Amino acid sequence: MTLTQVSFSDLPGWQDDRVIEAFPALSKSCQRYVRWPDDKGVGPDSLAGTAADWKVVCNSLTGFMERSENHKDFGIWLEENFTPYQVKNNENQEGLFTGYYEAELKGSLVPDETYKYPLYDVPKDLITVRLSDFDEKLKGTTLVGQLKNNRLVPYHERTEIESGALNDQGLEVIWSDDPVDVFFLHVQGSGRVKLPDGEVVRVGYAGNNGHKFYAIGRALIDEEIIPRDKVSMQAIRTWLRENPERANEIMQRNKRFIFFREIKGEGPIGAMGIALTPARSLAVDPRHMPLGVPLWLDTTWPGTQKPLQRLMVAQDTGSAIRGPVRGDFFWGPGEPALAQAGKMKQKGRYYLLLPKILAKTLAQNDQVSG
């Protein structure tokens, strides 16, 4: 990954965005940073400095909101406190930008003939191993499995779990009425479940079974069930519901299984442990990009060539989000968000906004080009 310093006037559409709408997201990042030790690095190899550097910026942000009567001045504050850097994958400035949403399901706290598809909490016998604890060269690599005869072996895959591998362990968090909705919740990682009395329970990602994610859209394309140019989350969901005799077999090709926990208060919760902000939070690859920092996104609206240029904050990750220039746009909850997320597969680029106090250090360390 390479960073090239640019000016705010180089950011496509900078003057047209309501940047103040990203303030809640950036403020939540600051709430996380202020809890970190001063010397804790932000991003891979402390690319975005230290927590101490961000505490300076975050204190300024708090002061700005207390004294400013005109929130349009937020753009000026950003220009005074940050320097933008274009992110490239070697010399390639373009990458893929997809979308995700917070799923909505119907459910119940008790099972019956209607609500019979459970969401499970993390099993007690599931073991997660960070290989960096054994070898620093393996940083970022994690193994998930279970012990059998004193050996770590792969955990149950989706088919085994859905066939009863976790029965009678008291792991059920909630039950849903639709296996397709449950599957899409596994793909999205978080959602809201509406109970029969109207109460809404929010659930979020708690862990996974360690198996590799498989995009079932690939199978539907390869078997010429849905044309490549027609594949979207909506199209896949419609086909699964219209073909129940094959739906289960197709869904079980994705061996990855997600475990959930109930979330109290705001949500969904991203990789930083804070609530995401619809249309302003972006999932990135933390192996390349720092979490919590603002980004300027330059892409297009889902399924169109209309520019989508706005201030975002990197606050989440995803198993399919890999690479220096790669993002997943969080659209929010429900069907309107699905309508955008389901068809988003756009080319684009982004710019990393870093505190001005880091500019000299970055240049001295040859981390950026001018």
Tab-separated table of C-alpha atoms in Angstrom:
chain	number	residue	atom	x	y	z
A	1	MET	CA	0.000	0.000	0.000
A	2	THR	CA	1.209	3.517	-0.816
A	3	LEU	CA	-0.020	6.886	0.420
A	4	THR	CA	0.261	10.071	-1.590
A	5	GLN	CA	-0.325	13.402	0.131
A	6	VAL	CA	-2.930	15.578	-1.581
A	7	SER	CA	-4.956	18.683	-0.676
A	8	PHE	CA	-8.620	18.898	0.224
A	9	SER	CA	-9.278	20.605	-3.119
A	10	ASP	CA	-8.147	17.348	-4.764
A	11	LEU	CA	-10.954	15.369	-3.108
A	12	PRO	CA	-13.721	14.837	-5.711
A	13	GLY	CA	-16.959	16.421	-4.444
A	14	TRP	CA	-15.446	17.716	-1.186
A	15	GLN	CA	-17.488	20.927	-1.240
A	16	ASP	CA	-20.768	19.131	-1.940
A	17	ASP	CA	-20.995	16.708	0.982
A	18	ARG	CA	-22.800	17.397	4.257
A	19	VAL	CA	-19.719	16.363	6.186
A	20	ILE	CA	-21.421	17.138	9.509
A	21	GLU	CA	-23.415	13.908	9.031
A	22	ALA	CA	-20.182	12.001	9.682
A	23	PHE	CA	-19.651	13.762	13.004
A	24	PRO	CA	-21.502	11.092	15.081
A	25	ALA	CA	-19.309	8.365	13.582
A	26	LEU	CA	-16.058	10.249	14.170
A	27	SER	CA	-17.179	11.177	17.680
A	28	LYS	CA	-17.727	7.489	18.496
A	29	SER	CA	-14.212	6.699	17.259
A	30	CYS	CA	-12.912	9.368	19.609
A	31	GLN	CA	-14.816	7.818	22.515
A	32	ARG	CA	-12.824	4.650	21.859
A	33	TYR	CA	-9.462	6.365	21.360
A	34	VAL	CA	-9.631	8.260	24.668
A	35	ARG	CA	-9.750	4.928	26.521
A	36	TRP	CA	-6.558	3.666	24.902
A	37	PRO	CA	-3.072	4.030	26.443
A	38	ASP	CA	-1.243	6.993	24.930
A	39	ASP	CA	1.380	4.775	23.300
A	40	LYS	CA	-1.078	2.374	21.668
A	41	GLY	CA	-0.600	2.411	17.893
A	42	VAL	CA	-3.480	3.244	15.560
A	43	GLY	CA	-3.556	0.956	12.524
A	44	PRO	CA	-0.966	-1.489	11.184
A	45	ASP	CA	2.554	-0.489	12.224
A	46	SER	CA	1.024	2.630	13.847
A	47	LEU	CA	0.297	4.014	10.368
A	48	ALA	CA	-2.129	6.549	11.855
A	49	GLY	CA	0.072	7.482	14.787
A	50	THR	CA	-0.737	6.751	18.406
A	51	ALA	CA	-3.732	7.151	20.646
A	52	ALA	CA	-2.040	10.242	22.102
A	53	ASP	CA	-2.021	11.872	18.647
A	54	TRP	CA	-5.721	11.202	18.277
A	55	LYS	CA	-6.565	12.432	21.751
A	56	VAL	CA	-5.286	15.848	20.693
A	57	VAL	CA	-7.561	15.830	17.640
A	58	CYS	CA	-10.511	14.438	19.608
A	59	ASN	CA	-10.180	17.147	22.259
A	60	SER	CA	-10.242	19.708	19.479
A	61	LEU	CA	-13.342	18.022	18.033
A	62	THR	CA	-15.141	18.280	21.375
A	63	GLY	CA	-14.171	21.921	21.690
A	64	PHE	CA	-15.351	22.689	18.169
A	65	MET	CA	-18.819	21.267	18.767
A	66	GLU	CA	-19.129	23.177	22.037
A	67	ARG	CA	-18.248	26.558	20.564
A	68	SER	CA	-19.594	26.327	17.002
A	69	GLU	CA	-23.078	27.561	16.260
A	70	ASN	CA	-22.745	26.776	12.566
A	71	HIS	CA	-22.152	23.091	11.947
A	72	LYS	CA	-21.275	23.885	8.341
A	73	ASP	CA	-17.945	24.951	9.792
A	74	PHE	CA	-17.174	21.268	10.377
A	75	GLY	CA	-15.559	21.075	6.956
A	76	ILE	CA	-13.269	23.967	7.894
A	77	TRP	CA	-12.362	22.213	11.149
A	78	LEU	CA	-11.465	19.074	9.195
A	79	GLU	CA	-9.222	21.054	6.853
A	80	GLU	CA	-7.492	22.674	9.825
A	81	ASN	CA	-6.811	19.403	11.616
A	82	PHE	CA	-6.275	16.751	8.931
A	83	THR	CA	-4.179	16.054	5.857
A	84	PRO	CA	-5.664	13.821	3.121
A	85	TYR	CA	-3.662	11.006	1.530
A	86	GLN	CA	-4.710	9.035	-1.513
A	87	VAL	CA	-4.500	5.295	-0.895
A	88	LYS	CA	-3.146	3.043	-3.625
A	89	ASN	CA	-2.534	-0.664	-3.997
A	90	ASN	CA	0.954	-0.248	-5.427
A	91	GLU	CA	0.076	2.007	-8.379
A	92	ASN	CA	-3.588	1.007	-8.621
A	93	GLN	CA	-5.848	3.648	-7.064
A	94	GLU	CA	-9.120	1.819	-7.780
A	95	GLY	CA	-10.713	-0.903	-5.733
A	96	LEU	CA	-14.063	-2.593	-5.113
A	97	PHE	CA	-16.765	-1.134	-2.876
A	98	THR	CA	-19.706	-3.257	-1.816
A	99	GLY	CA	-22.499	-2.655	0.674
A	100	TYR	CA	-24.040	-4.301	3.718
A	101	TYR	CA	-27.010	-3.653	5.961
A	102	GLU	CA	-28.591	-4.580	9.279
A	103	ALA	CA	-30.991	-7.432	8.596
A	104	GLU	CA	-34.510	-7.489	10.023
A	105	LEU	CA	-36.231	-10.735	11.015
A	106	LYS	CA	-39.361	-11.927	12.763
A	107	GLY	CA	-38.652	-14.007	15.828
A	108	SER	CA	-39.552	-15.307	19.244
A	109	LEU	CA	-37.808	-15.925	22.557
A	110	VAL	CA	-39.417	-19.373	22.687
A	111	PRO	CA	-39.641	-21.963	19.897
A	112	ASP	CA	-42.863	-23.275	18.382
A	113	GLU	CA	-44.073	-24.584	15.023
A	114	THR	CA	-43.601	-21.155	13.451
A	115	TYR	CA	-40.396	-20.017	15.130
A	116	LYS	CA	-38.089	-23.007	14.815
A	117	TYR	CA	-34.839	-21.710	13.298
A	118	PRO	CA	-32.438	-20.779	16.112
A	119	LEU	CA	-29.652	-18.259	16.414
A	120	TYR	CA	-26.910	-19.700	18.614
A	121	ASP	CA	-24.556	-18.185	21.149
A	122	VAL	CA	-20.860	-19.177	21.037
A	123	PRO	CA	-20.468	-22.849	22.048
A	124	LYS	CA	-18.421	-23.506	25.168
A	125	ASP	CA	-16.201	-26.030	23.375
A	126	LEU	CA	-15.219	-23.643	20.579
A	127	ILE	CA	-11.553	-22.659	20.829
A	128	THR	CA	-9.968	-19.631	19.144
A	129	VAL	CA	-6.176	-19.506	18.771
A	130	ARG	CA	-4.264	-16.361	17.767
A	131	LEU	CA	-1.169	-17.708	16.075
A	132	SER	CA	0.700	-14.449	16.726
A	133	ASP	CA	0.822	-15.546	20.368
A	134	PHE	CA	3.196	-18.262	19.184
A	135	ASP	CA	4.929	-16.567	16.250
A	136	GLU	CA	4.831	-12.821	15.532
A	137	LYS	CA	5.218	-13.584	11.808
A	138	LEU	CA	1.717	-15.108	11.893
A	139	LYS	CA	0.091	-11.891	13.105
A	140	GLY	CA	-3.505	-11.640	11.920
A	141	THR	CA	-3.933	-15.404	11.520
A	142	THR	CA	-6.488	-17.156	13.713
A	143	LEU	CA	-7.484	-20.801	14.048
A	144	VAL	CA	-10.925	-21.840	15.285
A	145	GLY	CA	-11.718	-25.407	16.287
A	146	GLN	CA	-12.428	-27.853	19.077
A	147	LEU	CA	-10.377	-30.348	21.064
A	148	LYS	CA	-10.643	-34.042	20.262
A	149	ASN	CA	-8.209	-36.484	21.826
A	150	ASN	CA	-6.042	-33.509	22.808
A	151	ARG	CA	-5.847	-32.320	19.204
A	152	LEU	CA	-7.305	-29.101	17.790
A	153	VAL	CA	-9.579	-30.079	14.895
A	154	PRO	CA	-11.974	-28.024	12.735
A	155	TYR	CA	-15.262	-27.087	14.372
A	156	HIS	CA	-18.656	-28.302	13.152
A	157	GLU	CA	-19.577	-26.905	9.756
A	158	ARG	CA	-22.964	-25.448	8.863
A	159	THR	CA	-24.568	-28.737	7.789
A	160	GLU	CA	-23.584	-30.454	11.046
A	161	ILE	CA	-24.863	-27.601	13.192
A	162	GLU	CA	-28.153	-27.410	11.325
A	163	SER	CA	-28.475	-31.191	11.743
A	164	GLY	CA	-28.339	-30.865	15.520
A	165	ALA	CA	-24.672	-30.765	16.567
A	166	LEU	CA	-25.436	-28.038	19.128
A	167	ASN	CA	-28.756	-29.374	20.414
A	168	ASP	CA	-29.428	-29.566	24.166
A	169	GLN	CA	-26.632	-27.133	25.073
A	170	GLY	CA	-28.871	-24.165	25.880
A	171	LEU	CA	-27.142	-21.981	23.293
A	172	GLU	CA	-30.272	-20.666	21.559
A	173	VAL	CA	-30.473	-16.866	21.755
A	174	ILE	CA	-33.692	-16.468	19.773
A	175	TRP	CA	-35.741	-18.313	17.132
A	176	SER	CA	-36.817	-17.055	13.709
A	177	ASP	CA	-39.581	-18.114	11.347
A	178	ASP	CA	-37.530	-18.008	8.114
A	179	PRO	CA	-34.343	-19.989	7.338
A	180	VAL	CA	-33.506	-17.661	4.448
A	181	ASP	CA	-33.640	-14.616	6.723
A	182	VAL	CA	-31.412	-16.453	9.199
A	183	PHE	CA	-28.912	-17.248	6.448
A	184	PHE	CA	-28.751	-13.605	5.366
A	185	LEU	CA	-28.297	-12.578	8.983
A	186	HIS	CA	-25.247	-14.858	9.034
A	187	VAL	CA	-23.901	-13.095	5.962
A	188	GLN	CA	-24.522	-9.591	7.356
A	189	GLY	CA	-23.413	-10.373	10.909
A	190	SER	CA	-25.999	-8.320	12.783
A	191	GLY	CA	-29.706	-7.633	12.771
A	192	ARG	CA	-32.906	-6.674	14.518
A	193	VAL	CA	-35.482	-9.305	15.463
A	194	LYS	CA	-39.103	-8.218	15.893
A	195	LEU	CA	-40.956	-10.286	18.480
A	196	PRO	CA	-44.698	-11.111	18.277
A	197	ASP	CA	-45.524	-8.375	20.832
A	198	GLY	CA	-43.727	-5.748	18.745
A	199	GLU	CA	-40.594	-5.568	20.882
A	200	VAL	CA	-37.341	-5.453	18.911
A	201	VAL	CA	-34.264	-7.390	20.011
A	202	ARG	CA	-30.942	-6.497	18.446
A	203	VAL	CA	-28.413	-9.290	17.873
A	204	GLY	CA	-24.794	-8.996	16.847
A	205	TYR	CA	-21.803	-11.047	15.816
A	206	ALA	CA	-20.211	-13.022	18.660
A	207	GLY	CA	-18.006	-15.503	16.787
A	208	ASN	CA	-17.811	-18.030	13.968
A	209	ASN	CA	-16.978	-21.679	13.427
A	210	GLY	CA	-13.716	-20.959	11.614
A	211	HIS	CA	-14.721	-22.322	8.216
A	212	LYS	CA	-14.097	-20.279	5.095
A	213	PHE	CA	-16.946	-18.127	3.826
A	214	TYR	CA	-18.466	-19.211	0.502
A	215	ALA	CA	-20.584	-16.765	-1.495
A	216	ILE	CA	-23.543	-18.795	-2.731
A	217	GLY	CA	-24.088	-16.292	-5.522
A	218	ARG	CA	-21.085	-17.906	-7.164
A	219	ALA	CA	-22.902	-21.256	-7.275
A	220	LEU	CA	-26.026	-19.667	-8.741
A	221	ILE	CA	-23.907	-18.077	-11.468
A	222	ASP	CA	-21.842	-21.186	-12.210
A	223	GLU	CA	-24.966	-23.330	-12.499
A	224	GLU	CA	-26.582	-20.688	-14.746
A	225	ILE	CA	-29.469	-20.195	-12.327
A	226	ILE	CA	-29.041	-16.412	-12.142
A	227	PRO	CA	-27.110	-14.472	-14.820
A	228	ARG	CA	-23.954	-12.817	-13.527
A	229	ASP	CA	-25.242	-9.320	-14.315
A	230	LYS	CA	-28.477	-9.996	-12.396
A	231	VAL	CA	-26.958	-11.330	-9.165
A	232	SER	CA	-27.771	-9.289	-6.064
A	233	MET	CA	-28.762	-10.054	-2.496
A	234	GLN	CA	-32.397	-9.475	-3.456
A	235	ALA	CA	-32.190	-11.827	-6.443
A	236	ILE	CA	-30.528	-14.540	-4.369
A	237	ARG	CA	-33.082	-14.202	-1.568
A	238	THR	CA	-35.981	-14.359	-4.033
A	239	TRP	CA	-34.603	-17.497	-5.700
A	240	LEU	CA	-34.039	-19.258	-2.361
A	241	ARG	CA	-37.620	-18.603	-1.299
A	242	GLU	CA	-39.051	-19.679	-4.618
A	243	ASN	CA	-36.994	-22.900	-4.663
A	244	PRO	CA	-37.191	-24.323	-1.126
A	245	GLU	CA	-36.406	-27.836	-2.366
A	246	ARG	CA	-32.891	-26.704	-3.387
A	247	ALA	CA	-32.395	-23.716	-1.106
A	248	ASN	CA	-31.099	-25.660	1.876
A	249	GLU	CA	-28.480	-27.525	-0.150
A	250	ILE	CA	-27.272	-24.287	-1.748
A	251	MET	CA	-27.070	-22.430	1.581
A	252	GLN	CA	-25.172	-25.291	3.204
A	253	ARG	CA	-22.392	-24.908	0.661
A	254	ASN	CA	-21.362	-21.974	2.832
A	255	LYS	CA	-19.776	-23.949	5.678
A	256	ARG	CA	-19.156	-20.807	7.715
A	257	PHE	CA	-21.578	-20.448	10.638
A	258	ILE	CA	-22.038	-17.312	12.735
A	259	PHE	CA	-22.809	-17.157	16.462
A	260	PHE	CA	-24.727	-14.258	17.986
A	261	ARG	CA	-25.258	-12.336	21.187
A	262	GLU	CA	-28.015	-9.979	22.242
A	263	ILE	CA	-27.034	-6.316	22.075
A	264	LYS	CA	-28.452	-3.783	24.504
A	265	GLY	CA	-28.750	-0.190	23.332
A	266	GLU	CA	-27.363	1.182	20.085
A	267	GLY	CA	-26.216	-1.043	17.270
A	268	PRO	CA	-25.119	-2.756	15.210
A	269	ILE	CA	-21.677	-3.002	16.775
A	270	GLY	CA	-18.675	-2.847	14.472
A	271	ALA	CA	-15.153	-4.185	14.853
A	272	MET	CA	-14.162	-1.256	17.101
A	273	GLY	CA	-16.834	-2.218	19.614
A	274	ILE	CA	-18.938	0.858	18.871
A	275	ALA	CA	-22.279	1.345	17.144
A	276	LEU	CA	-22.081	1.906	13.393
A	277	THR	CA	-23.535	5.011	11.749
A	278	PRO	CA	-25.742	4.352	8.682
A	279	ALA	CA	-24.278	5.672	5.436
A	280	ARG	CA	-21.169	6.962	7.237
A	281	SER	CA	-19.429	3.837	8.576
A	282	LEU	CA	-17.190	1.822	6.261
A	283	ALA	CA	-15.745	-1.671	6.709
A	284	VAL	CA	-12.092	-1.922	5.646
A	285	ASP	CA	-9.207	-4.384	5.786
A	286	PRO	CA	-7.426	-3.732	9.110
A	287	ARG	CA	-4.265	-5.370	7.781
A	288	HIS	CA	-3.825	-2.257	5.654
A	289	MET	CA	-6.091	0.464	7.018
A	290	PRO	CA	-6.444	1.889	10.540
A	291	LEU	CA	-9.810	1.541	12.257
A	292	GLY	CA	-11.571	4.628	13.582
A	293	VAL	CA	-10.153	7.168	11.149
A	294	PRO	CA	-12.026	9.353	8.642
A	295	LEU	CA	-11.871	8.566	4.930
A	296	TRP	CA	-13.010	10.411	1.858
A	297	LEU	CA	-14.863	7.985	-0.406
A	298	ASP	CA	-15.096	8.498	-4.162
A	299	THR	CA	-17.301	5.892	-5.818
A	300	THR	CA	-20.747	5.672	-7.445
A	301	TRP	CA	-24.268	4.921	-6.201
A	302	PRO	CA	-25.216	1.232	-6.393
A	303	GLY	CA	-25.975	0.086	-9.917
A	304	THR	CA	-25.353	3.536	-11.431
A	305	GLN	CA	-22.612	5.896	-12.560
A	306	LYS	CA	-23.898	8.698	-10.303
A	307	PRO	CA	-21.076	9.927	-8.043
A	308	LEU	CA	-21.210	8.867	-4.396
A	309	GLN	CA	-18.622	11.073	-2.705
A	310	ARG	CA	-18.691	11.584	1.036
A	311	LEU	CA	-16.886	11.553	4.334
A	312	MET	CA	-16.857	8.101	5.933
A	313	VAL	CA	-15.247	6.600	9.035
A	314	ALA	CA	-13.478	3.214	8.989
A	315	GLN	CA	-15.199	1.347	11.824
A	316	ASP	CA	-15.747	-2.244	10.782
A	317	THR	CA	-14.192	-5.255	9.060
A	318	GLY	CA	-15.456	-8.275	7.138
A	319	SER	CA	-14.143	-11.650	6.018
A	320	ALA	CA	-14.559	-10.666	2.358
A	321	ILE	CA	-12.986	-7.223	2.768
A	322	ARG	CA	-9.403	-7.784	1.690
A	323	GLY	CA	-6.908	-5.367	0.176
A	324	PRO	CA	-5.564	-1.819	0.568
A	325	VAL	CA	-8.344	-0.275	-1.539
A	326	ARG	CA	-11.463	-2.198	-0.531
A	327	GLY	CA	-14.544	-1.119	1.380
A	328	ASP	CA	-17.978	-2.254	2.512
A	329	PHE	CA	-20.495	0.577	2.877
A	330	PHE	CA	-22.909	0.267	5.816
A	331	TRP	CA	-26.343	1.393	4.625
A	332	GLY	CA	-28.327	0.914	7.845
A	333	PRO	CA	-31.292	-1.309	8.790
A	334	GLY	CA	-34.147	-2.915	6.902
A	335	GLU	CA	-35.416	-3.207	3.354
A	336	PRO	CA	-34.489	0.318	2.134
A	337	ALA	CA	-30.893	-0.374	3.156
A	338	LEU	CA	-31.000	-3.806	1.516
A	339	ALA	CA	-32.200	-2.175	-1.720
A	340	GLN	CA	-28.901	-0.247	-1.877
A	341	ALA	CA	-26.540	-2.759	-0.271
A	342	GLY	CA	-27.822	-5.665	-2.329
A	343	LYS	CA	-26.803	-4.170	-5.649
A	344	MET	CA	-23.649	-2.293	-4.620
A	345	LYS	CA	-20.564	-3.517	-6.442
A	346	GLN	CA	-18.855	-0.348	-7.547
A	347	LYS	CA	-15.357	0.657	-8.528
A	348	GLY	CA	-13.930	3.521	-6.533
A	349	ARG	CA	-11.099	4.962	-4.492
A	350	TYR	CA	-10.594	6.570	-1.139
A	351	TYR	CA	-8.395	9.002	0.709
A	352	LEU	CA	-7.169	8.570	4.275
A	353	LEU	CA	-7.476	11.638	6.514
A	354	LEU	CA	-4.709	11.755	9.138
A	355	PRO	CA	-3.964	14.346	11.813
A	356	LYS	CA	-1.719	17.132	10.546
A	357	ILE	CA	0.649	16.551	13.429
A	358	LEU	CA	1.622	13.247	11.756
A	359	ALA	CA	2.590	14.693	8.367
A	360	LYS	CA	6.251	15.338	9.238
A	361	THR	CA	6.696	11.929	10.867
A	362	LEU	CA	5.114	10.109	7.922
A	363	ALA	CA	7.344	11.929	5.456
A	364	GLN	CA	10.489	11.189	7.501
A	365	ASN	CA	9.591	7.504	7.654
A	366	ASP	CA	9.080	7.376	3.874
A	367	GLN	CA	5.488	6.202	4.441
A	368	VAL	CA	4.064	8.731	1.980
A	369	SER	CA	4.971	10.435	-1.253
A	370	GLY	CA	4.377	14.096	-1.915
